[in-house]
Amino acid sequence: MVRCPIGWADGRIGRFLQGLCSSVPSVIVALIANELFDKEGKLDCMAKHGMATGLAPIAGPILGGFLHVQFGWAAGFWFVAGFALLTILLFARYVPETLHSPRPLRLGTAAGDYLRLLTVQSYVRVLLPLSLVFGAYFAVVTTAPVIVI
């Protein structure tokens, strides 16, 4: 068994943070498409996002395998962190602010809003099957490399 050079907890924390933050891009893309584009622009933006989402499970294991072989197991995490930092910098530079009266983020208020949203039956009827489909999708994406290898 190979020991994690930065410690057991650090590897798990990195995976947790990566998983936690991986839900952000889809929400951001939908928000940007909705606020910055007309109907055709939204369609184009979401189509490109869908294409990238479809290609990621194909290209990811290939790139991740190359990085692992060439630079070690942690290289994939560093690549994703660098790519995320580059994305944040590009967004800060090129995506305009659309919120005209910024408000401070209050986690308690946001959590309460999410809990209230879960009481709306029409939302939950759409959310539940979609969540199950995405859960199955990510289960396949995460287990496929293990099965193939």
PDB file of C-alpha atoms in Angstrom:
ATOM      1  CA  MET A   1       0.000   0.000   0.000  1.00  0.00           C
ATOM      2  CA  VAL A   2       1.297   3.447  -0.950  1.00  0.00           C
ATOM      3  CA  ARG A   3       1.328   6.018   1.839  1.00  0.00           C
ATOM      4  CA  CYS A   4       0.080   9.529   1.154  1.00  0.00           C
ATOM      5  CA  PRO A   5       3.153  11.793   1.479  1.00  0.00           C
ATOM      6  CA  ILE A   6       1.128  14.733   2.818  1.00  0.00           C
ATOM      7  CA  GLY A   7      -0.794  12.703   5.354  1.00  0.00           C
ATOM      8  CA  TRP A   8      -4.037  10.742   5.344  1.00  0.00           C
ATOM      9  CA  ALA A   9      -6.216  13.650   6.432  1.00  0.00           C
ATOM     10  CA  ASP A  10      -4.801  16.095   3.873  1.00  0.00           C
ATOM     11  CA  GLY A  11      -5.639  13.812   0.935  1.00  0.00           C
ATOM     12  CA  ARG A  12      -9.174  13.345   2.195  1.00  0.00           C
ATOM     13  CA  ILE A  13      -9.605  17.071   2.809  1.00  0.00           C
ATOM     14  CA  GLY A  14      -8.433  17.815  -0.733  1.00  0.00           C
ATOM     15  CA  ARG A  15     -10.907  15.329  -2.192  1.00  0.00           C
ATOM     16  CA  PHE A  16     -13.715  16.746  -0.036  1.00  0.00           C
ATOM     17  CA  LEU A  17     -12.968  20.322  -1.132  1.00  0.00           C
ATOM     18  CA  GLN A  18     -12.726  19.268  -4.773  1.00  0.00           C
ATOM     19  CA  GLY A  19     -16.078  17.492  -4.555  1.00  0.00           C
ATOM     20  CA  LEU A  20     -17.690  20.391  -2.739  1.00  0.00           C
ATOM     21  CA  CYS A  21     -16.514  22.935  -5.293  1.00  0.00           C
ATOM     22  CA  SER A  22     -17.303  20.788  -8.346  1.00  0.00           C
ATOM     23  CA  SER A  23     -20.976  21.726  -8.149  1.00  0.00           C
ATOM     24  CA  VAL A  24     -20.247  25.426  -8.585  1.00  0.00           C
ATOM     25  CA  PRO A  25     -19.458  25.613 -12.347  1.00  0.00           C
ATOM     26  CA  SER A  26     -22.837  24.327 -13.552  1.00  0.00           C
ATOM     27  CA  VAL A  27     -24.677  26.851 -11.405  1.00  0.00           C
ATOM     28  CA  ILE A  28     -22.396  29.681 -12.513  1.00  0.00           C
ATOM     29  CA  VAL A  29     -22.780  28.796 -16.208  1.00  0.00           C
ATOM     30  CA  ALA A  30     -26.577  28.763 -15.924  1.00  0.00           C
ATOM     31  CA  LEU A  31     -26.518  32.073 -14.048  1.00  0.00           C
ATOM     32  CA  ILE A  32     -24.219  33.734 -16.590  1.00  0.00           C
ATOM     33  CA  ALA A  33     -26.270  32.405 -19.505  1.00  0.00           C
ATOM     34  CA  ASN A  34     -29.461  33.713 -17.929  1.00  0.00           C
ATOM     35  CA  GLU A  35     -28.169  37.164 -17.006  1.00  0.00           C
ATOM     36  CA  LEU A  36     -25.857  38.038 -19.896  1.00  0.00           C
ATOM     37  CA  PHE A  37     -27.325  36.504 -23.053  1.00  0.00           C
ATOM     38  CA  ASP A  38     -30.468  36.633 -25.130  1.00  0.00           C
ATOM     39  CA  LYS A  39     -32.363  33.435 -26.016  1.00  0.00           C
ATOM     40  CA  GLU A  40     -29.929  32.339 -28.756  1.00  0.00           C
ATOM     41  CA  GLY A  41     -26.895  33.231 -26.651  1.00  0.00           C
ATOM     42  CA  LYS A  42     -28.250  31.211 -23.727  1.00  0.00           C
ATOM     43  CA  LEU A  43     -28.773  28.223 -25.970  1.00  0.00           C
ATOM     44  CA  ASP A  44     -25.238  28.493 -27.358  1.00  0.00           C
ATOM     45  CA  CYS A  45     -23.720  28.920 -23.890  1.00  0.00           C
ATOM     46  CA  MET A  46     -25.580  25.949 -22.424  1.00  0.00           C
ATOM     47  CA  ALA A  47     -24.765  23.795 -25.474  1.00  0.00           C
ATOM     48  CA  LYS A  48     -21.056  24.501 -25.067  1.00  0.00           C
ATOM     49  CA  HIS A  49     -21.297  23.750 -21.361  1.00  0.00           C
ATOM     50  CA  GLY A  50     -23.091  20.481 -22.123  1.00  0.00           C
ATOM     51  CA  MET A  51     -20.390  19.525 -24.621  1.00  0.00           C
ATOM     52  CA  ALA A  52     -17.643  20.223 -22.077  1.00  0.00           C
ATOM     53  CA  THR A  53     -19.542  18.271 -19.412  1.00  0.00           C
ATOM     54  CA  GLY A  54     -19.841  15.343 -21.805  1.00  0.00           C
ATOM     55  CA  LEU A  55     -16.167  15.418 -22.795  1.00  0.00           C
ATOM     56  CA  ALA A  56     -14.789  15.768 -19.259  1.00  0.00           C
ATOM     57  CA  PRO A  57     -15.350  12.113 -18.240  1.00  0.00           C
ATOM     58  CA  ILE A  58     -13.539  11.043 -21.410  1.00  0.00           C
ATOM     59  CA  ALA A  59     -10.590  13.444 -21.265  1.00  0.00           C
ATOM     60  CA  GLY A  60     -10.274  13.559 -17.463  1.00  0.00           C
ATOM     61  CA  PRO A  61      -9.032  10.018 -16.837  1.00  0.00           C
ATOM     62  CA  ILE A  62      -6.609  10.256 -19.767  1.00  0.00           C
ATOM     63  CA  LEU A  63      -5.142  13.561 -18.573  1.00  0.00           C
ATOM     64  CA  GLY A  64      -5.241  12.418 -14.944  1.00  0.00           C
ATOM     65  CA  GLY A  65      -3.451   9.177 -15.816  1.00  0.00           C
ATOM     66  CA  PHE A  66      -0.753  11.066 -17.717  1.00  0.00           C
ATOM     67  CA  LEU A  67      -0.238  13.508 -14.836  1.00  0.00           C
ATOM     68  CA  HIS A  68      -0.127  10.643 -12.329  1.00  0.00           C
ATOM     69  CA  VAL A  69       2.471   8.683 -14.305  1.00  0.00           C
ATOM     70  CA  GLN A  70       4.649  11.709 -15.118  1.00  0.00           C
ATOM     71  CA  PHE A  71       4.428  13.711 -11.894  1.00  0.00           C
ATOM     72  CA  GLY A  72       2.822  11.598  -9.155  1.00  0.00           C
ATOM     73  CA  TRP A  73      -0.631  11.185  -7.669  1.00  0.00           C
ATOM     74  CA  ALA A  74      -0.966  14.788  -6.377  1.00  0.00           C
ATOM     75  CA  ALA A  75      -0.357  16.349  -9.820  1.00  0.00           C
ATOM     76  CA  GLY A  76      -4.019  15.966 -10.749  1.00  0.00           C
ATOM     77  CA  PHE A  77      -5.080  17.983  -7.716  1.00  0.00           C
ATOM     78  CA  TRP A  78      -2.532  20.698  -8.503  1.00  0.00           C
ATOM     79  CA  PHE A  79      -3.677  20.798 -12.132  1.00  0.00           C
ATOM     80  CA  VAL A  80      -7.322  21.205 -11.094  1.00  0.00           C
ATOM     81  CA  ALA A  81      -6.360  23.883  -8.540  1.00  0.00           C
ATOM     82  CA  GLY A  82      -4.357  25.790 -11.157  1.00  0.00           C
ATOM     83  CA  PHE A  83      -7.142  25.492 -13.708  1.00  0.00           C
ATOM     84  CA  ALA A  84      -9.660  26.745 -11.125  1.00  0.00           C
ATOM     85  CA  LEU A  85      -7.416  29.705 -10.272  1.00  0.00           C
ATOM     86  CA  LEU A  86      -7.028  30.564 -13.967  1.00  0.00           C
ATOM     87  CA  THR A  87     -10.801  30.346 -14.405  1.00  0.00           C
ATOM     88  CA  ILE A  88     -11.399  32.657 -11.432  1.00  0.00           C
ATOM     89  CA  LEU A  89      -8.931  35.203 -12.837  1.00  0.00           C
ATOM     90  CA  LEU A  90     -10.531  35.077 -16.300  1.00  0.00           C
ATOM     91  CA  PHE A  91     -14.012  35.457 -14.820  1.00  0.00           C
ATOM     92  CA  ALA A  92     -12.904  38.411 -12.715  1.00  0.00           C
ATOM     93  CA  ARG A  93     -11.411  40.053 -15.795  1.00  0.00           C
ATOM     94  CA  TYR A  94     -14.045  39.339 -18.467  1.00  0.00           C
ATOM     95  CA  VAL A  95     -17.431  38.624 -16.848  1.00  0.00           C
ATOM     96  CA  PRO A  96     -19.226  41.812 -15.797  1.00  0.00           C
ATOM     97  CA  GLU A  97     -20.991  42.209 -12.454  1.00  0.00           C
ATOM     98  CA  THR A  98     -24.769  42.103 -12.897  1.00  0.00           C
ATOM     99  CA  LEU A  99     -25.848  42.601  -9.288  1.00  0.00           C
ATOM    100  CA  HIS A 100     -26.553  46.321  -8.961  1.00  0.00           C
ATOM    101  CA  SER A 101     -26.908  46.438  -5.183  1.00  0.00           C
ATOM    102  CA  PRO A 102     -24.493  43.903  -3.656  1.00  0.00           C
ATOM    103  CA  ARG A 103     -25.464  42.389  -0.319  1.00  0.00           C
ATOM    104  CA  PRO A 104     -23.178  40.593   2.129  1.00  0.00           C
ATOM    105  CA  LEU A 105     -23.411  36.809   2.163  1.00  0.00           C
ATOM    106  CA  ARG A 106     -25.160  35.492   5.269  1.00  0.00           C
ATOM    107  CA  LEU A 107     -24.831  31.711   5.516  1.00  0.00           C
ATOM    108  CA  GLY A 108     -27.741  31.372   7.932  1.00  0.00           C
ATOM    109  CA  THR A 109     -30.074  33.223   5.571  1.00  0.00           C
ATOM    110  CA  ALA A 110     -28.869  31.177   2.583  1.00  0.00           C
ATOM    111  CA  ALA A 111     -29.355  27.906   4.480  1.00  0.00           C
ATOM    112  CA  GLY A 112     -32.861  28.984   5.505  1.00  0.00           C
ATOM    113  CA  ASP A 113     -33.683  29.847   1.882  1.00  0.00           C
ATOM    114  CA  TYR A 114     -32.541  26.394   0.736  1.00  0.00           C
ATOM    115  CA  LEU A 115     -34.595  24.689   3.428  1.00  0.00           C
ATOM    116  CA  ARG A 116     -37.686  26.678   2.403  1.00  0.00           C
ATOM    117  CA  LEU A 117     -37.036  25.724  -1.224  1.00  0.00           C
ATOM    118  CA  LEU A 118     -37.151  22.041  -0.252  1.00  0.00           C
ATOM    119  CA  THR A 119     -40.738  22.537   0.954  1.00  0.00           C
ATOM    120  CA  VAL A 120     -41.919  23.495  -2.563  1.00  0.00           C
ATOM    121  CA  GLN A 121     -43.357  20.286  -4.028  1.00  0.00           C
ATOM    122  CA  SER A 122     -43.051  21.312  -7.685  1.00  0.00           C
ATOM    123  CA  TYR A 123     -39.332  21.973  -7.127  1.00  0.00           C
ATOM    124  CA  VAL A 124     -38.728  18.706  -5.270  1.00  0.00           C
ATOM    125  CA  ARG A 125     -40.532  16.713  -7.996  1.00  0.00           C
ATOM    126  CA  VAL A 126     -37.966  17.987 -10.491  1.00  0.00           C
ATOM    127  CA  LEU A 127     -35.017  17.975  -8.097  1.00  0.00           C
ATOM    128  CA  LEU A 128     -35.291  14.373  -6.908  1.00  0.00           C
ATOM    129  CA  PRO A 129     -35.077  12.551 -10.272  1.00  0.00           C
ATOM    130  CA  LEU A 130     -32.419  14.973 -11.504  1.00  0.00           C
ATOM    131  CA  SER A 131     -30.367  14.374  -8.346  1.00  0.00           C
ATOM    132  CA  LEU A 132     -30.651  10.614  -8.780  1.00  0.00           C
ATOM    133  CA  VAL A 133     -29.521  10.830 -12.411  1.00  0.00           C
ATOM    134  CA  PHE A 134     -26.527  13.008 -11.531  1.00  0.00           C
ATOM    135  CA  GLY A 135     -25.702  10.732  -8.592  1.00  0.00           C
ATOM    136  CA  ALA A 136     -25.674   7.712 -10.913  1.00  0.00           C
ATOM    137  CA  TYR A 137     -23.628   9.656 -13.476  1.00  0.00           C
ATOM    138  CA  PHE A 138     -20.950  10.580 -10.952  1.00  0.00           C
ATOM    139  CA  ALA A 139     -20.948   7.049  -9.523  1.00  0.00           C
ATOM    140  CA  VAL A 140     -20.097   5.759 -13.006  1.00  0.00           C
ATOM    141  CA  VAL A 141     -17.506   8.477 -13.608  1.00  0.00           C
ATOM    142  CA  THR A 142     -15.735   7.778 -10.304  1.00  0.00           C
ATOM    143  CA  THR A 143     -15.814   3.977 -10.500  1.00  0.00           C
ATOM    144  CA  ALA A 144     -15.105   3.520 -14.220  1.00  0.00           C
ATOM    145  CA  PRO A 145     -11.330   4.120 -13.919  1.00  0.00           C
ATOM    146  CA  VAL A 146     -11.100   1.539 -11.128  1.00  0.00           C
ATOM    147  CA  ILE A 147     -13.013  -1.021 -13.197  1.00  0.00           C
ATOM    148  CA  VAL A 148     -11.023  -0.309 -16.370  1.00  0.00           C
ATOM    149  CA  ILE A 149      -7.649  -0.382 -14.608  1.00  0.00           C
TER     150      ILE A 149
END
